[in-house]
Amino acid sequence: MHTSSTRQIPEVGDVPRHVAIIMDGNGRWAKLRRLPRVAGHRRGVETVRGIIRASIERGIEYLTLFAFSSENWRRPQEEVSILMDLFMRALEQEVAKLHQNAIRFRVVGDLSRFDPRIRELVTAGEELTRGNTRLTLTIAANYGGRWDIAQAARRYYRAHRGALEPDAPLDVEALAPYLSMSYAPEPDLFVRTGGEQRISNFLLWQLAYAELYFTDMLWPDFDAAALDDAIASYRARERRFGRTSEQLQPAAEQAAAR
Ligand code: IPE
Ligand code: IPE
Ligand code: MG
């Protein structure tokens, strides 16, 4: 179990332990080339492969990718079907490779609306890779940050049914284990490609103290060098978690400054 960044200050290293990415801009990438949107989504899948590899090389332990939001059902039916197809094919073709590379695979989101075949592949993939420790790759599919908090509350009350006093307080530490990513520390670095500067109902709870990084680069163009730029920006930040800058300086430096 990982404690919340608002309760306990996590250790901060040069490389973010957990990177969470909103992979945006596939459609615009395709449009710029006068290609159908699906071409952008296909290229986006290739980008995912490259970023997984680059994340491992850089020592990132958790990589979380937003693949389909709970709001993306609003897209034209045809695009939704294409995205579901791509997801299914990626599951069929990539999970074995993930396992060969010692990657633990997880999916978060409300899978109840998905095709049973997708649900089976997800369960099988999670089962196959559960013991792997090199990188934890989480795909957020039909995920919404508000859904996550609501489902955590529902599961909390279900687990404590009968044992709760009517006025029992529900605090941060009590709810955290029921959130869908309770197996991971909170993201250190959040990246959004595609130029938009918004969270779009991604990990609302878990991003409480993440460093935010936005780039205009479209997702199909995002490569290892672009990831390095994001990490360089992350390194230049001072993560205070509510403290003052002075509190973060080592004692010797503080003495020298006096
Ligand atoms: C992100 O790219 C992929 C998904 C949301 C599935 P978009 O499809 O949102 O690309 P743009 O924003 O239209 O360029
Ligand atoms: C966010 O991208 C969701 C994913 C990348 C899966 P969108 O392109 O759907 O976001 P909005 O709706 O423009 O904010
Ligand atoms: Mg978009």
PDB file of C-alpha atoms and ligand atoms in Angstrom:
ATOM      1  CA  MET A   1       0.000   0.000   0.000  1.00  0.00           C
ATOM      2  CA  HIS A   2       1.221   3.475  -0.865  1.00  0.00           C
ATOM      3  CA  THR A   3       0.382   6.421   1.311  1.00  0.00           C
ATOM      4  CA  SER A   4      -1.019   9.651  -0.063  1.00  0.00           C
ATOM      5  CA  SER A   5       1.291  12.547  -1.005  1.00  0.00           C
ATOM      6  CA  THR A   6      -0.930  14.831   1.026  1.00  0.00           C
ATOM      7  CA  ARG A   7      -0.300  12.719   4.133  1.00  0.00           C
ATOM      8  CA  GLN A   8       3.282  11.563   3.770  1.00  0.00           C
ATOM      9  CA  ILE A   9       6.024  13.157   1.685  1.00  0.00           C
ATOM     10  CA  PRO A  10       7.377  10.717  -0.905  1.00  0.00           C
ATOM     11  CA  GLU A  11      11.054  10.458  -1.754  1.00  0.00           C
ATOM     12  CA  VAL A  12      12.043  12.521  -4.760  1.00  0.00           C
ATOM     13  CA  GLY A  13      14.679  11.219  -7.173  1.00  0.00           C
ATOM     14  CA  ASP A  14      16.158  12.427 -10.460  1.00  0.00           C
ATOM     15  CA  VAL A  15      13.981  10.067 -12.452  1.00  0.00           C
ATOM     16  CA  PRO A  16      10.240  10.078 -11.788  1.00  0.00           C
ATOM     17  CA  ARG A  17       9.146   6.715 -10.404  1.00  0.00           C
ATOM     18  CA  HIS A  18       5.720   7.040 -11.932  1.00  0.00           C
ATOM     19  CA  VAL A  19       4.917   8.836 -15.198  1.00  0.00           C
ATOM     20  CA  ALA A  20       1.283   9.252 -16.273  1.00  0.00           C
ATOM     21  CA  ILE A  21       0.542  10.384 -19.822  1.00  0.00           C
ATOM     22  CA  ILE A  22      -2.503  11.690 -21.688  1.00  0.00           C
ATOM     23  CA  MET A  23      -1.689  10.558 -25.204  1.00  0.00           C
ATOM     24  CA  ASP A  24      -3.412  13.271 -27.224  1.00  0.00           C
ATOM     25  CA  GLY A  25      -3.170  14.485 -30.810  1.00  0.00           C
ATOM     26  CA  ASN A  26      -3.518  11.332 -32.912  1.00  0.00           C
ATOM     27  CA  GLY A  27      -6.403  12.801 -34.909  1.00  0.00           C
ATOM     28  CA  ARG A  28      -4.593  16.055 -35.658  1.00  0.00           C
ATOM     29  CA  TRP A  29      -1.430  14.169 -36.605  1.00  0.00           C
ATOM     30  CA  ALA A  30      -3.447  12.277 -39.224  1.00  0.00           C
ATOM     31  CA  LYS A  31      -5.320  15.368 -40.409  1.00  0.00           C
ATOM     32  CA  LEU A  32      -2.068  17.224 -41.039  1.00  0.00           C
ATOM     33  CA  ARG A  33      -1.160  14.414 -43.427  1.00  0.00           C
ATOM     34  CA  ARG A  34      -4.617  14.173 -44.963  1.00  0.00           C
ATOM     35  CA  LEU A  35      -4.965  10.683 -43.560  1.00  0.00           C
ATOM     36  CA  PRO A  36      -7.993   9.187 -41.791  1.00  0.00           C
ATOM     37  CA  ARG A  37      -7.950   9.537 -37.994  1.00  0.00           C
ATOM     38  CA  VAL A  38      -7.357   5.813 -37.642  1.00  0.00           C
ATOM     39  CA  ALA A  39      -3.893   6.273 -39.189  1.00  0.00           C
ATOM     40  CA  GLY A  40      -3.046   8.554 -36.290  1.00  0.00           C
ATOM     41  CA  HIS A  41      -4.288   6.022 -33.756  1.00  0.00           C
ATOM     42  CA  ARG A  42      -2.193   3.310 -35.399  1.00  0.00           C
ATOM     43  CA  ARG A  43       0.902   5.471 -35.234  1.00  0.00           C
ATOM     44  CA  GLY A  44      -0.026   6.214 -31.647  1.00  0.00           C
ATOM     45  CA  VAL A  45       0.232   2.518 -30.801  1.00  0.00           C
ATOM     46  CA  GLU A  46       3.756   2.477 -32.246  1.00  0.00           C
ATOM     47  CA  THR A  47       4.630   5.448 -30.085  1.00  0.00           C
ATOM     48  CA  VAL A  48       3.438   3.491 -27.062  1.00  0.00           C
ATOM     49  CA  ARG A  49       5.943   0.730 -27.840  1.00  0.00           C
ATOM     50  CA  GLY A  50       8.797   3.228 -28.058  1.00  0.00           C
ATOM     51  CA  ILE A  51       7.839   4.986 -24.840  1.00  0.00           C
ATOM     52  CA  ILE A  52       7.609   1.705 -22.926  1.00  0.00           C
ATOM     53  CA  ARG A  53      11.129   0.843 -24.064  1.00  0.00           C
ATOM     54  CA  ALA A  54      12.455   4.312 -23.239  1.00  0.00           C
ATOM     55  CA  SER A  55      10.780   4.239 -19.812  1.00  0.00           C
ATOM     56  CA  ILE A  56      12.499   0.974 -18.929  1.00  0.00           C
ATOM     57  CA  GLU A  57      15.872   2.302 -20.086  1.00  0.00           C
ATOM     58  CA  ARG A  58      15.455   5.368 -17.890  1.00  0.00           C
ATOM     59  CA  GLY A  59      14.498   3.414 -14.796  1.00  0.00           C
ATOM     60  CA  ILE A  60      10.871   4.549 -14.617  1.00  0.00           C
ATOM     61  CA  GLU A  61       8.981   1.994 -12.507  1.00  0.00           C
ATOM     62  CA  TYR A  62       5.368   2.849 -13.341  1.00  0.00           C
ATOM     63  CA  LEU A  63       4.038   4.079 -16.671  1.00  0.00           C
ATOM     64  CA  THR A  64       0.335   4.900 -16.925  1.00  0.00           C
ATOM     65  CA  LEU A  65      -1.253   5.720 -20.273  1.00  0.00           C
ATOM     66  CA  PHE A  66      -4.695   7.198 -20.888  1.00  0.00           C
ATOM     67  CA  ALA A  67      -6.027   5.266 -23.872  1.00  0.00           C
ATOM     68  CA  PHE A  68      -9.793   5.864 -23.741  1.00  0.00           C
ATOM     69  CA  SER A  69     -11.710   8.167 -21.441  1.00  0.00           C
ATOM     70  CA  SER A  70     -15.219   7.687 -20.125  1.00  0.00           C
ATOM     71  CA  GLU A  71     -16.121  10.691 -22.309  1.00  0.00           C
ATOM     72  CA  ASN A  72     -14.661   9.219 -25.508  1.00  0.00           C
ATOM     73  CA  TRP A  73     -17.896   7.231 -26.062  1.00  0.00           C
ATOM     74  CA  ARG A  74     -19.245  10.536 -27.364  1.00  0.00           C
ATOM     75  CA  ARG A  75     -17.125  10.190 -30.516  1.00  0.00           C
ATOM     76  CA  PRO A  76     -18.681   8.941 -33.756  1.00  0.00           C
ATOM     77  CA  GLN A  77     -19.611   5.283 -33.452  1.00  0.00           C
ATOM     78  CA  GLU A  78     -17.180   4.399 -36.216  1.00  0.00           C
ATOM     79  CA  GLU A  79     -14.196   5.881 -34.395  1.00  0.00           C
ATOM     80  CA  VAL A  80     -15.193   4.190 -31.137  1.00  0.00           C
ATOM     81  CA  SER A  81     -15.305   0.824 -32.949  1.00  0.00           C
ATOM     82  CA  ILE A  82     -11.908   1.445 -34.512  1.00  0.00           C
ATOM     83  CA  LEU A  83     -10.408   2.287 -31.129  1.00  0.00           C
ATOM     84  CA  MET A  84     -11.922  -0.851 -29.576  1.00  0.00           C
ATOM     85  CA  ASP A  85     -10.531  -2.909 -32.444  1.00  0.00           C
ATOM     86  CA  LEU A  86      -7.078  -1.442 -32.023  1.00  0.00           C
ATOM     87  CA  PHE A  87      -7.191  -2.124 -28.292  1.00  0.00           C
ATOM     88  CA  MET A  88      -8.253  -5.721 -28.882  1.00  0.00           C
ATOM     89  CA  ARG A  89      -5.525  -6.273 -31.451  1.00  0.00           C
ATOM     90  CA  ALA A  90      -2.887  -4.713 -29.214  1.00  0.00           C
ATOM     91  CA  LEU A  91      -3.966  -6.993 -26.380  1.00  0.00           C
ATOM     92  CA  GLU A  92      -3.754 -10.039 -28.634  1.00  0.00           C
ATOM     93  CA  GLN A  93      -0.370  -9.152 -30.047  1.00  0.00           C
ATOM     94  CA  GLU A  94       1.515  -7.309 -27.342  1.00  0.00           C
ATOM     95  CA  VAL A  95       0.789  -8.969 -24.010  1.00  0.00           C
ATOM     96  CA  ALA A  96       3.153 -11.891 -24.634  1.00  0.00           C
ATOM     97  CA  LYS A  97       5.892  -9.411 -25.533  1.00  0.00           C
ATOM     98  CA  LEU A  98       5.235  -7.430 -22.387  1.00  0.00           C
ATOM     99  CA  HIS A  99       5.641 -10.612 -20.409  1.00  0.00           C
ATOM    100  CA  GLN A 100       8.912 -11.487 -22.184  1.00  0.00           C
ATOM    101  CA  ASN A 101      10.179  -8.065 -21.145  1.00  0.00           C
ATOM    102  CA  ALA A 102       9.201  -8.639 -17.503  1.00  0.00           C
ATOM    103  CA  ILE A 103       6.527  -5.941 -17.615  1.00  0.00           C
ATOM    104  CA  ARG A 104       3.557  -6.110 -15.286  1.00  0.00           C
ATOM    105  CA  PHE A 105       0.408  -5.181 -17.183  1.00  0.00           C
ATOM    106  CA  ARG A 106      -2.656  -3.608 -15.603  1.00  0.00           C
ATOM    107  CA  VAL A 107      -5.810  -1.974 -16.896  1.00  0.00           C
ATOM    108  CA  VAL A 108      -7.870   0.548 -14.915  1.00  0.00           C
ATOM    109  CA  GLY A 109     -11.336   1.762 -15.830  1.00  0.00           C
ATOM    110  CA  ASP A 110     -14.873   0.494 -16.035  1.00  0.00           C
ATOM    111  CA  LEU A 111     -14.513  -2.524 -18.304  1.00  0.00           C
ATOM    112  CA  SER A 112     -18.162  -3.551 -17.982  1.00  0.00           C
ATOM    113  CA  ARG A 113     -19.055  -1.730 -21.212  1.00  0.00           C
ATOM    114  CA  PHE A 114     -16.356  -3.501 -23.207  1.00  0.00           C
ATOM    115  CA  ASP A 115     -16.657  -6.529 -25.437  1.00  0.00           C
ATOM    116  CA  PRO A 116     -16.334  -9.762 -23.385  1.00  0.00           C
ATOM    117  CA  ARG A 117     -13.347 -10.756 -25.533  1.00  0.00           C
ATOM    118  CA  ILE A 118     -11.483  -7.597 -24.454  1.00  0.00           C
ATOM    119  CA  ARG A 119     -12.319  -8.289 -20.826  1.00  0.00           C
ATOM    120  CA  GLU A 120     -10.994 -11.833 -21.118  1.00  0.00           C
ATOM    121  CA  LEU A 121      -7.757 -10.660 -22.727  1.00  0.00           C
ATOM    122  CA  VAL A 122      -7.273  -8.053 -20.015  1.00  0.00           C
ATOM    123  CA  THR A 123      -7.822 -10.553 -17.212  1.00  0.00           C
ATOM    124  CA  ALA A 124      -5.516 -13.091 -18.846  1.00  0.00           C
ATOM    125  CA  GLY A 125      -2.815 -10.456 -19.442  1.00  0.00           C
ATOM    126  CA  GLU A 126      -2.957  -9.192 -15.870  1.00  0.00           C
ATOM    127  CA  GLU A 127      -2.802 -12.746 -14.578  1.00  0.00           C
ATOM    128  CA  LEU A 128       0.123 -13.726 -16.816  1.00  0.00           C
ATOM    129  CA  THR A 129       2.244 -10.702 -15.901  1.00  0.00           C
ATOM    130  CA  ARG A 130       1.328 -10.207 -12.257  1.00  0.00           C
ATOM    131  CA  GLY A 131       4.693 -11.369 -10.907  1.00  0.00           C
ATOM    132  CA  ASN A 132       6.797  -9.107 -13.154  1.00  0.00           C
ATOM    133  CA  THR A 133       8.753  -6.291 -11.561  1.00  0.00           C
ATOM    134  CA  ARG A 134      10.661  -4.385 -14.255  1.00  0.00           C
ATOM    135  CA  LEU A 135       7.964  -1.872 -15.164  1.00  0.00           C
ATOM    136  CA  THR A 136       4.295  -1.662 -14.280  1.00  0.00           C
ATOM    137  CA  LEU A 137       2.404  -0.563 -17.373  1.00  0.00           C
ATOM    138  CA  THR A 138      -1.141   0.604 -16.683  1.00  0.00           C
ATOM    139  CA  ILE A 139      -3.588   1.337 -19.464  1.00  0.00           C
ATOM    140  CA  ALA A 140      -6.532   3.523 -18.496  1.00  0.00           C
ATOM    141  CA  ALA A 141      -9.494   2.426 -20.597  1.00  0.00           C
ATOM    142  CA  ASN A 142     -13.017   3.756 -20.139  1.00  0.00           C
ATOM    143  CA  TYR A 143     -11.425   5.484 -17.211  1.00  0.00           C
ATOM    144  CA  GLY A 144     -12.641   8.637 -15.507  1.00  0.00           C
ATOM    145  CA  GLY A 145     -11.171  10.190 -12.366  1.00  0.00           C
ATOM    146  CA  ARG A 146     -14.624  10.863 -10.946  1.00  0.00           C
ATOM    147  CA  TRP A 147     -15.727   7.308 -11.640  1.00  0.00           C
ATOM    148  CA  ASP A 148     -12.621   6.099  -9.792  1.00  0.00           C
ATOM    149  CA  ILE A 149     -13.387   8.062  -6.635  1.00  0.00           C
ATOM    150  CA  ALA A 150     -17.049   7.027  -6.728  1.00  0.00           C
ATOM    151  CA  GLN A 151     -16.236   3.342  -7.216  1.00  0.00           C
ATOM    152  CA  ALA A 152     -13.724   3.524  -4.354  1.00  0.00           C
ATOM    153  CA  ALA A 153     -16.402   4.932  -2.052  1.00  0.00           C
ATOM    154  CA  ARG A 154     -18.851   2.240  -3.138  1.00  0.00           C
ATOM    155  CA  ARG A 155     -16.334  -0.538  -2.499  1.00  0.00           C
ATOM    156  CA  TYR A 156     -15.339   0.982   0.827  1.00  0.00           C
ATOM    157  CA  TYR A 157     -18.901   0.978   2.067  1.00  0.00           C
ATOM    158  CA  ARG A 158     -19.490  -2.512   0.749  1.00  0.00           C
ATOM    159  CA  ALA A 159     -16.400  -3.793   2.592  1.00  0.00           C
ATOM    160  CA  HIS A 160     -17.473  -2.156   5.846  1.00  0.00           C
ATOM    161  CA  ARG A 161     -21.153  -2.888   5.609  1.00  0.00           C
ATOM    162  CA  GLY A 162     -22.614  -3.472   9.027  1.00  0.00           C
ATOM    163  CA  ALA A 163     -19.387  -2.491  10.776  1.00  0.00           C
ATOM    164  CA  LEU A 164     -19.703   1.269  10.266  1.00  0.00           C
ATOM    165  CA  GLU A 165     -21.109   3.631  12.838  1.00  0.00           C
ATOM    166  CA  PRO A 166     -23.668   5.912  11.169  1.00  0.00           C
ATOM    167  CA  ASP A 167     -21.388   8.932  11.653  1.00  0.00           C
ATOM    168  CA  ALA A 168     -18.056   7.170  10.984  1.00  0.00           C
ATOM    169  CA  PRO A 169     -15.729   9.582   9.167  1.00  0.00           C
ATOM    170  CA  LEU A 170     -14.387   8.557   5.773  1.00  0.00           C
ATOM    171  CA  ASP A 171     -10.830   9.865   5.592  1.00  0.00           C
ATOM    172  CA  VAL A 172      -8.128   9.929   2.938  1.00  0.00           C
ATOM    173  CA  GLU A 173      -6.180   6.929   4.200  1.00  0.00           C
ATOM    174  CA  ALA A 174      -9.327   4.830   4.509  1.00  0.00           C
ATOM    175  CA  LEU A 175     -10.471   5.469   0.949  1.00  0.00           C
ATOM    176  CA  ALA A 176      -7.070   5.237  -0.786  1.00  0.00           C
ATOM    177  CA  PRO A 177      -6.841   1.413  -0.813  1.00  0.00           C
ATOM    178  CA  TYR A 178     -10.056   1.238  -2.849  1.00  0.00           C
ATOM    179  CA  LEU A 179      -8.889   3.515  -5.648  1.00  0.00           C
ATOM    180  CA  SER A 180      -8.146   1.655  -8.840  1.00  0.00           C
ATOM    181  CA  MET A 181      -4.403   2.369  -8.777  1.00  0.00           C
ATOM    182  CA  SER A 182      -3.745   1.577  -5.118  1.00  0.00           C
ATOM    183  CA  TYR A 183      -0.991  -0.804  -6.257  1.00  0.00           C
ATOM    184  CA  ALA A 184       1.127   2.126  -7.463  1.00  0.00           C
ATOM    185  CA  PRO A 185       2.675   5.206  -5.893  1.00  0.00           C
ATOM    186  CA  GLU A 186       1.067   8.440  -7.085  1.00  0.00           C
ATOM    187  CA  PRO A 187       2.405   9.859 -10.376  1.00  0.00           C
ATOM    188  CA  ASP A 188       5.459  12.083  -9.995  1.00  0.00           C
ATOM    189  CA  LEU A 189       5.223  13.415 -13.521  1.00  0.00           C
ATOM    190  CA  PHE A 190       2.118  14.015 -15.624  1.00  0.00           C
ATOM    191  CA  VAL A 191       2.584  14.567 -19.359  1.00  0.00           C
ATOM    192  CA  ARG A 192      -0.019  15.671 -21.870  1.00  0.00           C
ATOM    193  CA  THR A 193       0.820  15.847 -25.552  1.00  0.00           C
ATOM    194  CA  GLY A 194      -1.256  17.601 -28.206  1.00  0.00           C
ATOM    195  CA  GLY A 195      -1.184  21.146 -26.806  1.00  0.00           C
ATOM    196  CA  GLU A 196      -4.275  21.052 -24.598  1.00  0.00           C
ATOM    197  CA  GLN A 197      -3.693  22.089 -21.003  1.00  0.00           C
ATOM    198  CA  ARG A 198      -6.342  20.165 -19.116  1.00  0.00           C
ATOM    199  CA  ILE A 199      -6.743  16.952 -17.123  1.00  0.00           C
ATOM    200  CA  SER A 200      -9.828  15.661 -19.015  1.00  0.00           C
ATOM    201  CA  ASN A 201     -11.020  13.570 -16.054  1.00  0.00           C
ATOM    202  CA  PHE A 202      -7.793  11.525 -15.859  1.00  0.00           C
ATOM    203  CA  LEU A 203      -6.357  10.581 -12.443  1.00  0.00           C
ATOM    204  CA  LEU A 204      -7.995  13.340 -10.380  1.00  0.00           C
ATOM    205  CA  TRP A 205      -7.157  12.010  -6.934  1.00  0.00           C
ATOM    206  CA  GLN A 206      -3.734  10.617  -7.777  1.00  0.00           C
ATOM    207  CA  LEU A 207      -2.426  13.755  -9.505  1.00  0.00           C
ATOM    208  CA  ALA A 208      -2.789  15.849  -6.337  1.00  0.00           C
ATOM    209  CA  TYR A 209       0.981  16.535  -6.198  1.00  0.00           C
ATOM    210  CA  ALA A 210       2.203  15.461  -9.641  1.00  0.00           C
ATOM    211  CA  GLU A 211       4.416  17.823 -11.634  1.00  0.00           C
ATOM    212  CA  LEU A 212       2.470  18.819 -14.736  1.00  0.00           C
ATOM    213  CA  TYR A 213       4.122  18.967 -18.157  1.00  0.00           C
ATOM    214  CA  PHE A 214       2.353  19.999 -21.340  1.00  0.00           C
ATOM    215  CA  THR A 215       3.786  19.821 -24.827  1.00  0.00           C
ATOM    216  CA  ASP A 216       2.394  20.824 -28.225  1.00  0.00           C
ATOM    217  CA  MET A 217       3.976  17.750 -29.763  1.00  0.00           C
ATOM    218  CA  LEU A 218       1.345  15.368 -31.108  1.00  0.00           C
ATOM    219  CA  TRP A 219       1.356  11.883 -29.579  1.00  0.00           C
ATOM    220  CA  PRO A 220       2.525  10.013 -32.721  1.00  0.00           C
ATOM    221  CA  ASP A 221       5.634  12.273 -32.732  1.00  0.00           C
ATOM    222  CA  PHE A 222       6.440  11.785 -29.044  1.00  0.00           C
ATOM    223  CA  ASP A 223       9.716   9.863 -28.786  1.00  0.00           C
ATOM    224  CA  ALA A 224      12.497   9.075 -26.319  1.00  0.00           C
ATOM    225  CA  ALA A 225      14.042  12.535 -26.775  1.00  0.00           C
ATOM    226  CA  ALA A 226      10.679  14.141 -26.023  1.00  0.00           C
ATOM    227  CA  LEU A 227      10.380  12.000 -22.898  1.00  0.00           C
ATOM    228  CA  ASP A 228      13.840  13.203 -21.891  1.00  0.00           C
ATOM    229  CA  ASP A 229      12.694  16.810 -22.278  1.00  0.00           C
ATOM    230  CA  ALA A 230       9.785  16.090 -19.962  1.00  0.00           C
ATOM    231  CA  ILE A 231      12.105  14.444 -17.418  1.00  0.00           C
ATOM    232  CA  ALA A 232      14.545  17.373 -17.657  1.00  0.00           C
ATOM    233  CA  SER A 233      11.685  19.747 -16.890  1.00  0.00           C
ATOM    234  CA  TYR A 234      10.663  17.524 -13.972  1.00  0.00           C
ATOM    235  CA  ARG A 235      14.222  17.592 -12.598  1.00  0.00           C
ATOM    236  CA  ALA A 236      14.255  21.371 -12.599  1.00  0.00           C
ATOM    237  CA  ARG A 237      11.169  21.544 -10.378  1.00  0.00           C
ATOM    238  CA  GLU A 238      11.312  21.968  -6.655  1.00  0.00           C
ATOM    239  CA  ARG A 239       8.824  19.554  -5.132  1.00  0.00           C
ATOM    240  CA  ARG A 240       7.876  21.159  -1.868  1.00  0.00           C
ATOM    241  CA  PHE A 241       4.721  19.262  -0.872  1.00  0.00           C
ATOM    242  CA  GLY A 242       3.584  22.250   1.140  1.00  0.00           C
ATOM    243  CA  ARG A 243       6.932  23.056   2.754  1.00  0.00           C
ATOM    244  CA  THR A 244       9.093  26.139   2.163  1.00  0.00           C
ATOM    245  CA  SER A 245      12.073  26.141  -0.140  1.00  0.00           C
ATOM    246  CA  GLU A 246      14.414  26.638   2.837  1.00  0.00           C
ATOM    247  CA  GLN A 247      13.167  23.477   4.479  1.00  0.00           C
ATOM    248  CA  LEU A 248      14.319  21.448   1.496  1.00  0.00           C
ATOM    249  CA  GLN A 249      17.965  22.567   1.625  1.00  0.00           C
ATOM    250  CA  PRO A 250      20.381  20.223   3.334  1.00  0.00           C
ATOM    251  CA  ALA A 251      21.500  21.460   6.778  1.00  0.00           C
ATOM    252  CA  ALA A 252      25.079  22.231   5.605  1.00  0.00           C
ATOM    253  CA  GLU A 253      23.847  24.469   2.796  1.00  0.00           C
ATOM    254  CA  GLN A 254      21.562  26.265   5.219  1.00  0.00           C
ATOM    255  CA  ALA A 255      24.472  26.893   7.573  1.00  0.00           C
ATOM    256  CA  ALA A 256      26.609  28.245   4.707  1.00  0.00           C
ATOM    257  CA  ALA A 257      23.813  30.572   3.677  1.00  0.00           C
ATOM    258  CA  ARG A 258      23.629  32.072   7.172  1.00  0.00           C
TER     259      ARG A 258
HETATM  260  C1  IPE B   1      -5.886  10.803 -28.512  1.00  0.00           C
HETATM  261  O1  IPE B   1      -5.901  11.428 -29.752  1.00  0.00           O
HETATM  262  C2  IPE B   1      -6.395   9.401 -28.586  1.00  0.00           C
HETATM  263  C3  IPE B   1      -7.707   9.187 -27.941  1.00  0.00           C
HETATM  264  C4  IPE B   1      -8.391  10.063 -27.303  1.00  0.00           C
HETATM  265  C5  IPE B   1      -8.239   7.851 -28.049  1.00  0.00           C
HETATM  266  P1  IPE B   1      -7.189  12.169 -30.286  1.00  0.00           P
HETATM  267  O2  IPE B   1      -7.993  11.204 -31.066  1.00  0.00           O
HETATM  268  O3  IPE B   1      -7.907  12.841 -29.195  1.00  0.00           O
HETATM  269  O4  IPE B   1      -6.514  13.240 -31.254  1.00  0.00           O
HETATM  270  P2  IPE B   1      -6.974  14.728 -31.507  1.00  0.00           P
HETATM  271  O5  IPE B   1      -7.054  15.395 -30.174  1.00  0.00           O
HETATM  272  O6  IPE B   1      -8.280  14.678 -32.203  1.00  0.00           O
HETATM  273  O7  IPE B   1      -5.872  15.287 -32.352  1.00  0.00           O
HETATM  274  C1  IPE B   2      -8.197  12.590 -23.448  1.00  0.00           C
HETATM  275  O1  IPE B   2      -8.106  12.994 -24.780  1.00  0.00           O
HETATM  276  C2  IPE B   2      -8.395  11.133 -23.369  1.00  0.00           C
HETATM  277  C3  IPE B   2      -7.345  10.298 -23.942  1.00  0.00           C
HETATM  278  C4  IPE B   2      -6.185  10.672 -24.406  1.00  0.00           C
HETATM  279  C5  IPE B   2      -7.659   8.910 -23.956  1.00  0.00           C
HETATM  280  P1  IPE B   2      -9.302  13.736 -25.516  1.00  0.00           P
HETATM  281  O2  IPE B   2      -8.760  14.200 -26.803  1.00  0.00           O
HETATM  282  O3  IPE B   2     -10.501  12.878 -25.557  1.00  0.00           O
HETATM  283  O4  IPE B   2      -9.553  14.950 -24.522  1.00  0.00           O
HETATM  284  P2  IPE B   2     -10.518  16.212 -24.617  1.00  0.00           P
HETATM  285  O5  IPE B   2     -11.912  15.712 -24.686  1.00  0.00           O
HETATM  286  O6  IPE B   2     -10.119  16.972 -25.834  1.00  0.00           O
HETATM  287  O7  IPE B   2     -10.242  16.979 -23.379  1.00  0.00           O
HETATM  288 MG    MG B   3      -7.824  14.744 -28.422  1.00  0.00          MG
END
